[in-house]
Short mmCIF file of C-alpha atoms and ligand atoms in Angstrom, two decimals:
data_model
loop_
_atom_site.label_atom_id
_atom_site.label_comp_id
_atom_site.label_asym_id
_atom_site.label_seq_id
_atom_site.Cartn_x
_atom_site.Cartn_y
_atom_site.Cartn_z
CA MET A 1 13.57 -4.34 16.43
CA THR A 2 15.93 -5.22 13.67
CA TYR A 3 14.41 -6.68 10.66
CA THR A 4 15.98 -8.65 7.71
CA THR A 5 13.90 -7.43 4.83
CA LEU A 6 13.10 -3.92 6.02
CA LEU A 7 14.26 -0.68 7.15
CA THR A 8 12.51 1.32 9.71
CA GLU A 9 12.97 4.83 10.83
CA GLU A 10 11.18 7.23 12.75
CA GLN A 11 10.96 11.19 11.57
CA GLY A 12 9.16 13.03 14.02
CA ALA A 13 5.67 11.82 14.08
CA VAL A 14 6.16 9.89 10.79
CA GLY A 15 7.22 6.22 10.52
CA LEU A 16 9.00 5.11 7.59
CA ILE A 17 9.11 1.54 6.46
CA ARG A 18 11.49 0.65 3.38
CA LEU A 19 11.31 -2.67 1.89
CA ASN A 20 14.56 -4.01 1.47
CA ARG A 21 15.25 -7.16 -0.54
CA PRO A 22 17.23 -5.45 -3.18
CA ALA A 23 18.71 -8.40 -4.76
CA VAL A 24 15.12 -9.56 -5.93
CA LEU A 25 13.57 -6.10 -6.45
CA ASN A 26 11.76 -6.33 -2.99
CA ALA A 27 9.78 -9.29 -3.86
CA LEU A 28 7.47 -10.57 -1.23
CA ASN A 29 8.25 -13.55 0.61
CA ASP A 30 6.71 -14.72 4.00
CA THR A 31 9.31 -13.24 6.13
CA LEU A 32 9.07 -9.86 4.33
CA MET A 33 5.23 -10.03 5.00
CA ASP A 34 5.58 -11.00 8.40
CA GLU A 35 8.10 -8.37 9.27
CA LEU A 36 5.81 -5.67 7.63
CA GLY A 37 3.14 -6.85 9.65
CA HIS A 38 5.03 -6.50 12.50
CA ALA A 39 6.52 -3.10 11.60
CA LEU A 40 3.20 -1.59 10.96
CA THR A 41 1.62 -2.83 14.18
CA ALA A 42 4.54 -1.35 15.99
CA PHE A 43 4.05 2.13 14.34
CA GLU A 44 0.31 1.68 14.88
CA GLN A 45 0.77 1.27 18.67
CA GLN A 46 3.43 3.96 19.17
CA ALA A 47 1.38 6.88 20.15
CA GLU A 48 3.90 9.69 18.93
CA ILE A 49 3.81 8.26 15.29
CA ARG A 50 0.44 9.62 13.51
CA VAL A 51 1.32 8.66 9.83
CA ILE A 52 3.22 5.83 8.21
CA VAL A 53 4.91 5.77 4.83
CA LEU A 54 5.87 2.62 3.00
CA THR A 55 8.32 2.82 0.35
CA GLY A 56 10.90 0.59 -1.66
CA SER A 57 13.96 1.41 -3.45
CA ASP A 58 14.63 3.85 -6.50
CA LYS A 59 14.19 0.67 -8.75
CA ALA A 60 11.47 -1.00 -7.30
CA PHE A 61 8.60 -0.73 -4.66
CA ALA A 62 8.17 -4.40 -5.08
CA ALA A 63 8.03 -6.55 -8.18
CA GLY A 64 5.79 -8.91 -6.76
CA ALA A 65 5.43 -12.14 -4.90
CA ASP A 66 8.71 -14.05 -4.80
CA ILE A 67 8.48 -16.37 -7.65
CA ALA A 68 11.25 -18.58 -6.53
CA ALA A 69 9.33 -19.01 -3.20
CA MET A 70 6.22 -19.66 -5.02
CA ARG A 71 6.93 -22.00 -7.83
CA ASP A 72 6.84 -25.33 -6.05
CA LEU A 73 3.89 -24.65 -3.69
CA SER A 74 1.35 -27.19 -3.56
CA PHE A 75 -2.42 -25.90 -3.37
CA MET A 76 -2.39 -27.31 0.25
CA GLN A 77 0.52 -25.23 1.29
CA ALA A 78 -0.62 -21.97 -0.31
CA TYR A 79 -3.92 -22.48 0.97
CA GLN A 80 -2.82 -23.35 4.60
CA THR A 81 -0.16 -20.72 4.83
CA ASP A 82 -2.12 -18.02 2.97
CA PHE A 83 1.36 -17.41 1.16
CA ILE A 84 1.93 -13.64 0.77
CA THR A 85 -1.61 -12.47 1.79
CA ARG A 86 -1.40 -13.58 5.30
CA ASN A 87 -0.41 -10.44 6.56
CA TRP A 88 -2.59 -8.56 4.29
CA GLU A 89 -5.39 -8.18 7.29
CA THR A 90 -2.75 -6.69 9.31
CA LEU A 91 -2.24 -3.81 6.84
CA LYS A 92 -5.98 -3.53 6.60
CA ARG A 93 -6.22 -3.16 10.30
CA ILE A 94 -3.84 -0.30 10.43
CA ARG A 95 -6.00 2.81 11.36
CA LYS A 96 -3.40 5.60 10.94
CA PRO A 97 -3.01 6.74 7.32
CA VAL A 98 -0.52 4.64 5.30
CA LEU A 99 1.10 6.22 2.20
CA ALA A 100 2.80 4.44 -0.48
CA ALA A 101 5.87 6.26 -2.10
CA VAL A 102 6.21 4.19 -5.18
CA ALA A 103 9.40 4.34 -7.40
CA GLY A 104 10.35 2.07 -10.19
CA PHE A 105 8.35 -1.58 -10.34
CA ALA A 106 5.03 -2.09 -8.53
CA LEU A 107 4.08 -5.34 -10.20
CA GLY A 108 1.96 -8.08 -9.01
CA GLY A 109 1.72 -8.23 -5.27
CA GLY A 110 3.90 -5.00 -5.45
CA CYS A 111 1.09 -3.22 -7.15
CA GLU A 112 -1.55 -4.88 -4.93
CA LEU A 113 0.43 -3.62 -1.61
CA ALA A 114 0.60 -0.28 -3.10
CA MET A 115 -3.28 -0.48 -3.49
CA MET A 116 -3.60 -1.75 -0.13
CA CYS A 117 -2.28 1.85 1.02
CA ASP A 118 -4.46 4.69 1.61
CA VAL A 119 -2.85 6.80 -0.86
CA ILE A 120 -0.21 6.29 -3.46
CA TYR A 121 2.48 8.99 -4.52
CA ALA A 122 4.66 7.89 -7.31
CA ALA A 123 7.99 8.82 -9.11
CA ASP A 124 7.80 9.56 -12.73
CA ASN A 125 9.80 6.51 -13.34
CA ALA A 126 7.26 4.08 -11.66
CA LYS A 127 5.54 1.31 -13.46
CA PHE A 128 2.56 -0.49 -12.08
CA GLY A 129 1.25 -3.91 -13.47
CA GLN A 130 -0.48 -7.28 -12.82
CA PRO A 131 1.67 -9.60 -14.84
CA GLU A 132 0.47 -12.55 -13.12
CA VAL A 133 -1.30 -13.93 -16.36
CA LYS A 134 2.26 -14.57 -17.69
CA LEU A 135 3.02 -16.92 -14.76
CA GLY A 136 -0.12 -18.81 -15.25
CA VAL A 137 -1.86 -17.33 -12.24
CA LEU A 138 -4.17 -14.49 -11.61
CA PRO A 139 -3.71 -11.48 -9.15
CA GLY A 140 -4.10 -13.17 -5.79
CA ALA A 141 -3.60 -10.23 -3.40
CA GLY A 142 -6.61 -7.95 -4.37
CA GLY A 143 -5.66 -7.17 -8.09
CA THR A 144 -8.78 -8.11 -9.63
CA GLN A 145 -10.95 -6.31 -6.89
CA ARG A 146 -8.88 -3.00 -6.07
CA LEU A 147 -7.65 -2.24 -9.48
CA PRO A 148 -11.02 -2.14 -11.22
CA ARG A 149 -12.16 0.01 -8.28
CA ALA A 150 -9.29 2.45 -8.77
CA VAL A 151 -8.81 2.65 -12.45
CA GLY A 152 -12.18 1.25 -13.78
CA LYS A 153 -13.14 -1.91 -15.57
CA ALA A 154 -11.71 -1.17 -18.94
CA LYS A 155 -7.85 -0.49 -17.88
CA ALA A 156 -8.08 -3.07 -15.21
CA MET A 157 -9.17 -6.09 -17.74
CA ASP A 158 -6.57 -4.66 -20.17
CA LEU A 159 -3.65 -4.70 -17.53
CA CYS A 160 -4.56 -8.03 -16.14
CA PHE A 161 -5.24 -9.64 -19.36
CA THR A 162 -2.13 -8.54 -21.17
CA GLY A 163 0.30 -7.91 -18.05
CA ARG A 164 1.52 -4.88 -19.57
CA MET A 165 2.99 -1.98 -17.35
CA LEU A 166 1.05 1.19 -16.79
CA THR A 167 3.56 4.44 -16.92
CA ALA A 168 3.25 6.70 -13.81
CA GLN A 169 1.57 9.36 -15.96
CA GLU A 170 -1.05 6.84 -17.24
CA ALA A 171 -1.38 5.68 -13.59
CA GLU A 172 -1.79 9.22 -12.30
CA GLN A 173 -4.47 10.02 -15.22
CA ALA A 174 -6.30 6.72 -14.45
CA GLY A 175 -6.59 7.71 -10.44
CA LEU A 176 -4.41 4.94 -9.13
CA VAL A 177 -1.85 7.67 -8.22
CA ALA A 178 -2.63 10.81 -6.21
CA ARG A 179 0.50 12.70 -7.09
CA LEU A 180 3.76 12.38 -9.22
CA PHE A 181 7.18 13.58 -8.55
CA PRO A 182 10.55 13.56 -10.14
CA ALA A 183 12.21 10.43 -8.98
CA ALA A 184 14.83 12.21 -6.74
CA GLU A 185 12.07 14.15 -4.92
CA LEU A 186 9.78 11.39 -4.30
CA LEU A 187 10.54 10.27 -0.77
CA PRO A 188 11.28 13.87 0.52
CA GLU A 189 8.02 15.17 -0.98
CA THR A 190 6.04 12.29 0.29
CA LEU A 191 7.73 12.55 3.63
CA LYS A 192 6.68 16.24 3.69
CA ILE A 193 2.97 15.36 2.65
CA ALA A 194 3.10 12.79 5.70
CA GLN A 195 4.27 15.80 8.15
CA GLN A 196 1.74 18.02 6.94
CA MET A 197 -0.99 15.55 7.56
CA ALA A 198 0.68 14.48 10.87
CA ALA A 199 0.33 18.26 12.04
CA TYR A 200 -3.56 17.46 11.91
CA PRO A 201 -5.40 15.97 14.80
CA LEU A 202 -4.92 12.05 14.48
CA GLN A 203 -8.55 11.25 15.46
CA THR A 204 -9.65 13.27 12.51
CA LEU A 205 -7.41 11.33 10.12
CA MET A 206 -8.41 8.15 11.49
CA MET A 207 -12.02 9.09 10.91
CA ILE A 208 -11.57 10.30 7.39
CA LYS A 209 -9.90 6.80 6.43
CA GLU A 210 -12.76 4.84 8.13
CA SER A 211 -15.11 7.00 6.37
CA ILE A 212 -13.57 6.82 2.84
CA GLN A 213 -12.91 3.18 3.30
CA ARG A 214 -16.82 2.63 3.70
CA ALA A 215 -17.42 4.56 0.55
CA TYR A 216 -16.21 1.13 -1.06
CA GLU A 217 -18.18 -1.00 1.21
CA LEU A 218 -21.61 0.45 2.09
CA PRO A 219 -24.52 1.72 0.15
CA LEU A 220 -24.44 5.45 -0.28
CA GLN A 221 -27.28 6.23 2.55
CA GLU A 222 -25.20 4.01 4.90
CA GLY A 223 -21.91 5.78 4.18
CA LEU A 224 -23.71 9.02 4.54
CA LEU A 225 -24.94 8.20 7.79
CA TYR A 226 -21.69 6.88 9.07
CA GLU A 227 -19.88 9.93 7.70
CA ARG A 228 -22.70 12.28 9.32
CA ARG A 229 -22.23 10.53 12.99
CA LEU A 230 -18.42 10.75 12.87
CA PHE A 231 -18.62 14.20 12.01
CA GLN A 232 -20.85 15.08 15.07
CA ALA A 233 -18.84 12.96 17.15
CA CYS A 234 -15.75 15.62 16.23
CA PHE A 235 -17.51 18.10 18.19
CA ALA A 236 -16.61 16.24 21.38
CA THR A 237 -13.01 16.52 20.88
CA HIS A 238 -10.72 19.37 22.12
CA ASP A 239 -9.27 19.66 18.56
CA GLN A 240 -12.55 20.64 17.08
CA LYS A 241 -12.75 23.56 19.25
CA GLU A 242 -9.25 24.53 18.92
CA GLY A 243 -9.21 24.36 15.17
CA MET A 244 -12.26 26.40 14.70
CA SER A 245 -11.22 28.98 17.39
CA ALA A 246 -7.72 29.13 15.70
CA PHE A 247 -9.49 29.95 12.59
CA LEU A 248 -11.69 32.60 13.97
CA GLU A 249 -8.94 34.17 16.04
CA LYS A 250 -6.57 34.27 12.92
CA ARG A 251 -3.73 32.07 14.81
CA PRO A 252 -2.29 28.58 14.09
CA ALA A 253 -4.28 25.86 15.77
CA GLN A 254 -2.38 23.99 18.49
CA PHE A 255 -3.82 20.43 18.35
CA LYS A 256 -3.41 17.94 21.01
CA HIS A 257 -4.70 15.02 19.10
CA GLU A 258 -7.60 14.50 21.37
N1 CAA B 301 10.17 -12.85 -7.67
C1 CAA B 301 11.42 -13.28 -7.19
N2 CAA B 301 12.61 -12.77 -7.94
C2 CAA B 301 12.57 -11.69 -8.84
C3 CAA B 301 11.01 -11.30 -8.88
C4 CAA B 301 9.97 -11.64 -8.36
N3 CAA B 301 8.95 -11.41 -8.27
N4 CAA B 301 11.24 -10.20 -9.65
C5 CAA B 301 12.68 -9.66 -10.08
N5 CAA B 301 13.21 -10.76 -9.35
C6 CAA B 301 14.46 -11.05 -9.51
C7 CAA B 301 15.04 -11.58 -10.78
O1 CAA B 301 15.03 -13.09 -10.56
C8 CAA B 301 16.69 -11.31 -10.78
O2 CAA B 301 17.29 -12.04 -9.88
P1 CAA B 301 18.93 -12.47 -10.59
O3 CAA B 301 19.73 -11.45 -10.45
O4 CAA B 301 19.24 -13.47 -9.40
O5 CAA B 301 18.85 -13.30 -11.83
C9 CAA B 301 16.77 -9.94 -10.04
O6 CAA B 301 15.41 -9.84 -9.13
C10 CAA B 301 16.70 -8.67 -10.75
O7 CAA B 301 15.63 -8.69 -11.74
P2 CAA B 301 15.69 -8.66 -13.51
O8 CAA B 301 17.23 -9.17 -13.56
O9 CAA B 301 14.63 -9.60 -14.13
O10 CAA B 301 15.65 -7.21 -13.37
P3 CAA B 301 15.00 -6.41 -15.04
O11 CAA B 301 15.47 -4.97 -14.63
O12 CAA B 301 15.68 -7.01 -16.19
O13 CAA B 301 13.50 -6.77 -15.20
C11 CAA B 301 11.07 -6.74 -14.08
C12 CAA B 301 12.93 -6.03 -13.88
C13 CAA B 301 10.41 -6.18 -15.44
C14 CAA B 301 10.60 -6.40 -12.70
C15 CAA B 301 11.44 -8.26 -14.02
O14 CAA B 301 12.13 -8.67 -13.02
C16 CAA B 301 10.36 -9.15 -13.66
O15 CAA B 301 9.26 -9.20 -14.77
N6 CAA B 301 9.88 -9.55 -12.45
C17 CAA B 301 8.70 -10.50 -12.26
C18 CAA B 301 7.45 -9.52 -12.16
C19 CAA B 301 6.34 -10.38 -11.76
O16 CAA B 301 5.92 -11.26 -12.45
N7 CAA B 301 5.53 -10.32 -10.59
C20 CAA B 301 4.36 -10.80 -10.17
C21 CAA B 301 4.59 -12.00 -9.41
S1 CAA B 301 3.52 -13.12 -9.06
C22 CAA B 301 2.54 -12.42 -7.91
O17 CAA B 301 2.79 -11.22 -7.39
C23 CAA B 301 1.37 -13.03 -7.30
C24 CAA B 301 0.33 -12.21 -6.41
O18 CAA B 301 -0.47 -11.45 -7.29
C25 CAA B 301 0.28 -12.08 -5.05
#
């Protein structure tokens, strides 16, 4: 499939999606979001792909929702088309790990898109922010909900009230970013991490994702019970027997992802 706003490629068990609207710093419009939903679903359905990496350019992961496409929207158009967020649910439904590799600007919807991913790896030139207040709107794709969960209320309020940008270093210290890399190494390092993950049993990665997601949605006791049942279910898999046998026999594991 050829896209107009994305580039996709496969590197072994890793599916790479690059946002590609360079003239507008990868601003998110409906075409991009529809194509992103399609590309994610295609990798989700492709058995050989076990981990997905989402990235932008050196200058921008994404500078937010497309302001030119948004300016003249009426409430009814925004409401009926679910502008920008209409494919957010697709991203939420992806069960394989999705890693964001963020260089440059991740602002507004771009920051929100990165936060929809399971992990954010960032270049040392990355800048995160929710500048919507400057445009007379509030973050509309999860910023007011996911940012406080990621960085706490104080920083989330500060960022959303002022529209200021968080440096990569500050974002890492605040817990928004998992690891920082020099800009030139961001994508190779993220792909290396993705390959490392993809060598582990896919069903275990999926269970980890499901379980950690529930840490934000369930009361602790329910989350712990959910985790325990998934842990017990692992004993029905080939890969649990293989992983533990390989450890005890001091040899590399041969996982079958089943
Ligand atoms: N939408 C549309 N076009 C955008 C854009 C956006 N979000 N961000 C950048 N562009 C365009 C610029 O208009 C410019 O186009 P021209 O060359 O035709 O003039 C081009 O991309 C390059 O941008 P700049 O010249 O501004 O580049 P810069 O390096 O000087 O500044 C920047 C970079 C600080 C990111 C600046 O472009 C900027 O502030 N962009 C807007 C960021 C923003 O407000 N994002 C939030 C959008 S609202 C939102 O996302 C709502 C939501 O929650 C869903």
